[in-house]
């Protein structure tokens, strides 16, 4: 089955946040990577498929500007409720990230994808995703991906995955990006 809003809305409606298989309360690993980016707190972030990630709260506390995307309105509603007043300062983008992003999405300094890209399994969708990365991330910007590796599980949340080697990710990003760090 292809990733779709009904599937994800059902998951976010029916499941406590901390019970989600991918729930991560400790954002230390992401913050360690961000510390390699000078002045990251003064950046505009794009988080595709943000789900209900508490990384949002950490970035807001640091003073960063945020653009949050998800195919699931249910997930974004959970975020709004949790964040409270600061939600008004966020640009909310409820759409399939394989489709072109609009002009409401400003140029982005840092794009962080944790377990989202790998749900796109059609080649056209994958190409659409990378077009968005290339059109929105500024020159000198950074992208951070956390996807299942080739020998990882072939499914997650009841959906098939397109798993990524570092070679495939690098190739799809193209020569305008330079690899800074990778690990499993
Ligand atoms: C495994 S969860 C990861 C959530 C979050 N990134 C985190 O680290 O907690 C995958 C997320 O991607 C979203 N998603 C799946 N397919 C999508 C698509 N085509 N466009 C935008 N979001 C999508 C889901 O709704 C869900 O929030």
Coordinates of C-alpha atoms and ligand atoms in Angstrom, one line a residue:
X1 CA 0.0 0.0 0.0
X2 CA 1.2 3.5 -0.8
X3 CA 1.7 6.0 2.0
X4 CA -1.5 8.1 2.3
X5 CA -3.2 10.5 4.7
X6 CA -6.0 8.1 5.8
X7 CA -3.5 5.5 6.9
X8 CA -1.4 8.0 8.9
X9 CA -4.4 9.9 10.3
X10 CA -5.7 6.6 11.7
X11 CA -2.3 5.8 13.3
X12 CA -2.1 9.2 15.0
X13 CA -5.7 9.1 16.0
X14 CA -5.5 5.6 17.5
X15 CA -2.1 5.6 19.2
X16 CA -0.6 7.4 22.2
X17 CA 2.4 9.4 21.0
X18 CA 4.9 7.6 23.3
X19 CA 3.6 4.2 22.0
X20 CA 4.5 4.9 18.4
X21 CA 7.3 2.6 17.3
X22 CA 9.5 5.5 16.1
X23 CA 8.8 7.7 19.1
X24 CA 12.1 9.3 20.3
X25 CA 12.1 11.4 23.5
X26 CA 15.9 11.9 23.4
X27 CA 16.9 14.3 20.6
X28 CA 20.6 14.2 21.6
X29 CA 21.8 12.5 18.4
X30 CA 20.1 15.1 16.2
X31 CA 21.5 17.9 18.3
X32 CA 25.0 16.5 18.1
X33 CA 24.8 16.7 14.3
X34 CA 23.3 20.2 14.4
X35 CA 26.2 21.4 16.5
X36 CA 28.3 20.9 13.4
X37 CA 26.3 23.7 11.7
X38 CA 27.5 27.2 12.7
X39 CA 24.7 29.3 14.2
X40 CA 22.1 26.5 13.6
X41 CA 19.8 28.1 16.2
X42 CA 19.3 31.1 13.9
X43 CA 18.2 28.9 11.0
X44 CA 15.0 28.2 9.2
X45 CA 14.2 24.4 9.4
X46 CA 12.0 22.3 7.2
X47 CA 10.8 19.0 8.8
X48 CA 9.0 16.8 6.3
X49 CA 6.8 14.2 7.8
X50 CA 7.3 15.7 11.2
X51 CA 4.7 13.5 12.9
X52 CA 4.6 14.3 16.6
X53 CA 8.3 14.6 17.0
X54 CA 9.5 16.5 20.1
X55 CA 12.4 17.8 18.1
X56 CA 10.0 20.5 17.3
X57 CA 9.9 21.7 20.9
X58 CA 13.6 21.6 21.2
X59 CA 14.1 23.7 18.0
X60 CA 11.5 26.2 19.1
X61 CA 13.2 26.6 22.5
X62 CA 16.4 27.2 20.7
X63 CA 14.8 30.1 18.8
X64 CA 14.8 28.5 15.4
X65 CA 12.2 29.3 12.7
X66 CA 10.1 26.2 11.6
X67 CA 8.2 24.9 8.6
X68 CA 6.5 21.7 9.5
X69 CA 5.1 19.3 7.0
X70 CA 3.0 16.1 7.2
X71 CA 0.6 14.2 5.0
X72 CA -1.5 13.7 8.2
X73 CA -3.5 16.6 9.5
X74 CA -4.1 14.6 12.7
X75 CA -0.3 14.6 13.4
X76 CA -0.1 18.4 12.8
X77 CA -3.1 19.0 15.1
X78 CA -1.4 17.0 17.9
X79 CA 1.7 19.2 17.4
X80 CA -0.4 22.4 17.5
X81 CA -2.1 21.4 20.7
X82 CA 1.2 20.4 22.4
X83 CA 3.1 23.6 21.3
X84 CA 0.4 26.1 22.3
X85 CA 0.9 29.8 21.6
X86 CA 4.2 29.3 19.7
X87 CA 2.2 27.4 17.0
X88 CA 1.3 30.7 15.4
X89 CA 4.9 31.4 14.5
X90 CA 5.2 28.1 12.6
X91 CA 4.5 27.6 8.9
X92 CA 2.2 24.5 8.6
X93 CA 2.3 22.5 5.4
X94 CA -0.2 19.6 5.3
X95 CA 0.6 17.8 2.0
X96 CA 2.3 14.8 0.4
X97 CA 6.0 15.8 0.4
X98 CA 6.3 14.1 -3.1
X99 CA 4.2 17.0 -4.5
X100 CA 5.8 20.4 -5.3
X101 CA 6.1 22.8 -2.3
X102 CA 4.4 26.2 -2.7
X103 CA 5.7 29.7 -2.4
X104 CA 4.5 29.8 1.3
X105 CA 7.6 27.6 2.0
X106 CA 10.6 30.0 2.4
X107 CA 14.2 29.2 1.5
X108 CA 15.4 26.6 4.0
X109 CA 18.7 26.4 5.9
X110 CA 18.3 23.0 7.4
X111 CA 16.1 20.1 6.2
X112 CA 15.7 17.2 8.6
X113 CA 14.0 14.0 7.5
X114 CA 13.7 11.3 10.1
X115 CA 12.0 8.2 8.7
X116 CA 9.9 9.8 6.0
X117 CA 11.6 9.6 2.6
X118 CA 11.8 5.8 2.8
X119 CA 7.9 5.6 2.7
X120 CA 8.0 7.0 -0.9
X121 CA 8.3 3.9 -3.1
X122 CA 7.2 5.1 -6.6
X123 CA 10.1 6.6 -8.6
X124 CA 8.1 9.7 -9.6
X125 CA 7.4 10.4 -5.9
X126 CA 11.0 10.0 -5.0
X127 CA 12.0 12.4 -7.8
X128 CA 9.4 14.8 -6.6
X129 CA 10.8 14.7 -3.1
X130 CA 14.3 15.5 -4.2
X131 CA 13.1 18.3 -6.5
X132 CA 11.6 19.9 -3.3
X133 CA 14.9 19.5 -1.5
X134 CA 16.9 21.1 -4.4
X135 CA 14.5 23.9 -4.9
X136 CA 14.0 24.9 -1.2
X137 CA 17.3 24.3 0.5
X138 CA 19.6 27.4 0.2
X139 CA 23.1 27.3 -1.1
X140 CA 25.2 26.6 1.9
X141 CA 22.3 24.8 3.6
X142 CA 22.3 21.4 5.2
X143 CA 20.2 18.2 4.9
X144 CA 20.0 15.5 7.5
X145 CA 18.5 12.1 6.7
X146 CA 17.6 9.2 9.0
X147 CA 16.3 6.3 6.8
X148 CA 16.3 2.5 7.0
X149 CA 19.5 1.0 5.5
X150 CA 19.4 -1.7 2.8
X151 CA 19.6 -4.5 5.3
X152 CA 17.0 -2.9 7.6
X153 CA 13.3 -3.9 7.9
X154 CA 11.5 -3.9 4.6
X155 CA 8.3 -2.5 6.2
X156 CA 7.3 0.0 8.8
X157 CA 3.9 1.1 10.1
X158 CA 2.3 -1.5 7.8
X159 CA 3.9 0.1 4.6
X160 CA 6.6 -1.1 2.2
X161 CA 9.8 0.9 2.3
X162 CA 12.4 2.0 -0.2
X163 CA 15.6 1.6 1.9
X164 CA 18.7 3.7 1.3
X165 CA 22.4 3.2 1.2
X166 CA 24.6 6.2 1.7
X167 CA 25.6 5.9 -2.0
X168 CA 22.0 6.1 -3.3
X169 CA 21.2 9.1 -1.0
X170 CA 24.4 10.9 -2.1
X171 CA 23.6 10.2 -5.8
X172 CA 20.0 11.4 -5.6
X173 CA 21.1 14.6 -3.8
X174 CA 23.7 15.2 -6.6
X175 CA 27.0 17.0 -6.6
X176 CA 25.7 20.2 -5.2
X177 CA 25.8 18.5 -1.8
X178 CA 28.9 17.3 0.0
X179 CA 28.7 14.4 2.5
X180 CA 29.7 15.6 6.0
X181 CA 29.0 12.6 8.1
X182 CA 27.2 9.3 8.0
X183 CA 26.6 6.3 10.3
X184 CA 24.3 3.4 11.0
Ligands
LIG1 C1 7.7 7.0 11.0 S1 6.9 8.5 11.1 C2 8.2 9.6 11.6 C3 7.7 10.9 12.2 C4 8.8 11.9 12.6 N1 9.6 12.3 11.5 C5 9.6 11.3 13.8 O1 10.8 11.2 13.7 O2 9.0 11.1 14.8 C6 6.6 9.0 9.4 C7 5.9 10.3 9.2 O3 5.9 10.6 7.9 C8 4.6 11.1 7.5 N2 4.4 10.8 6.1 C9 4.3 9.6 5.5 N3 4.3 9.7 4.1 C10 4.3 11.1 3.9 C11 4.3 11.9 2.7 N4 4.2 11.3 1.5 N5 4.4 13.2 2.8 C12 4.5 13.8 4.0 N6 4.5 13.1 5.2 C13 4.4 11.8 5.1 C14 3.7 10.3 8.4 O4 2.4 10.9 8.6 C15 4.5 10.3 9.7 O5 4.2 11.4 10.5

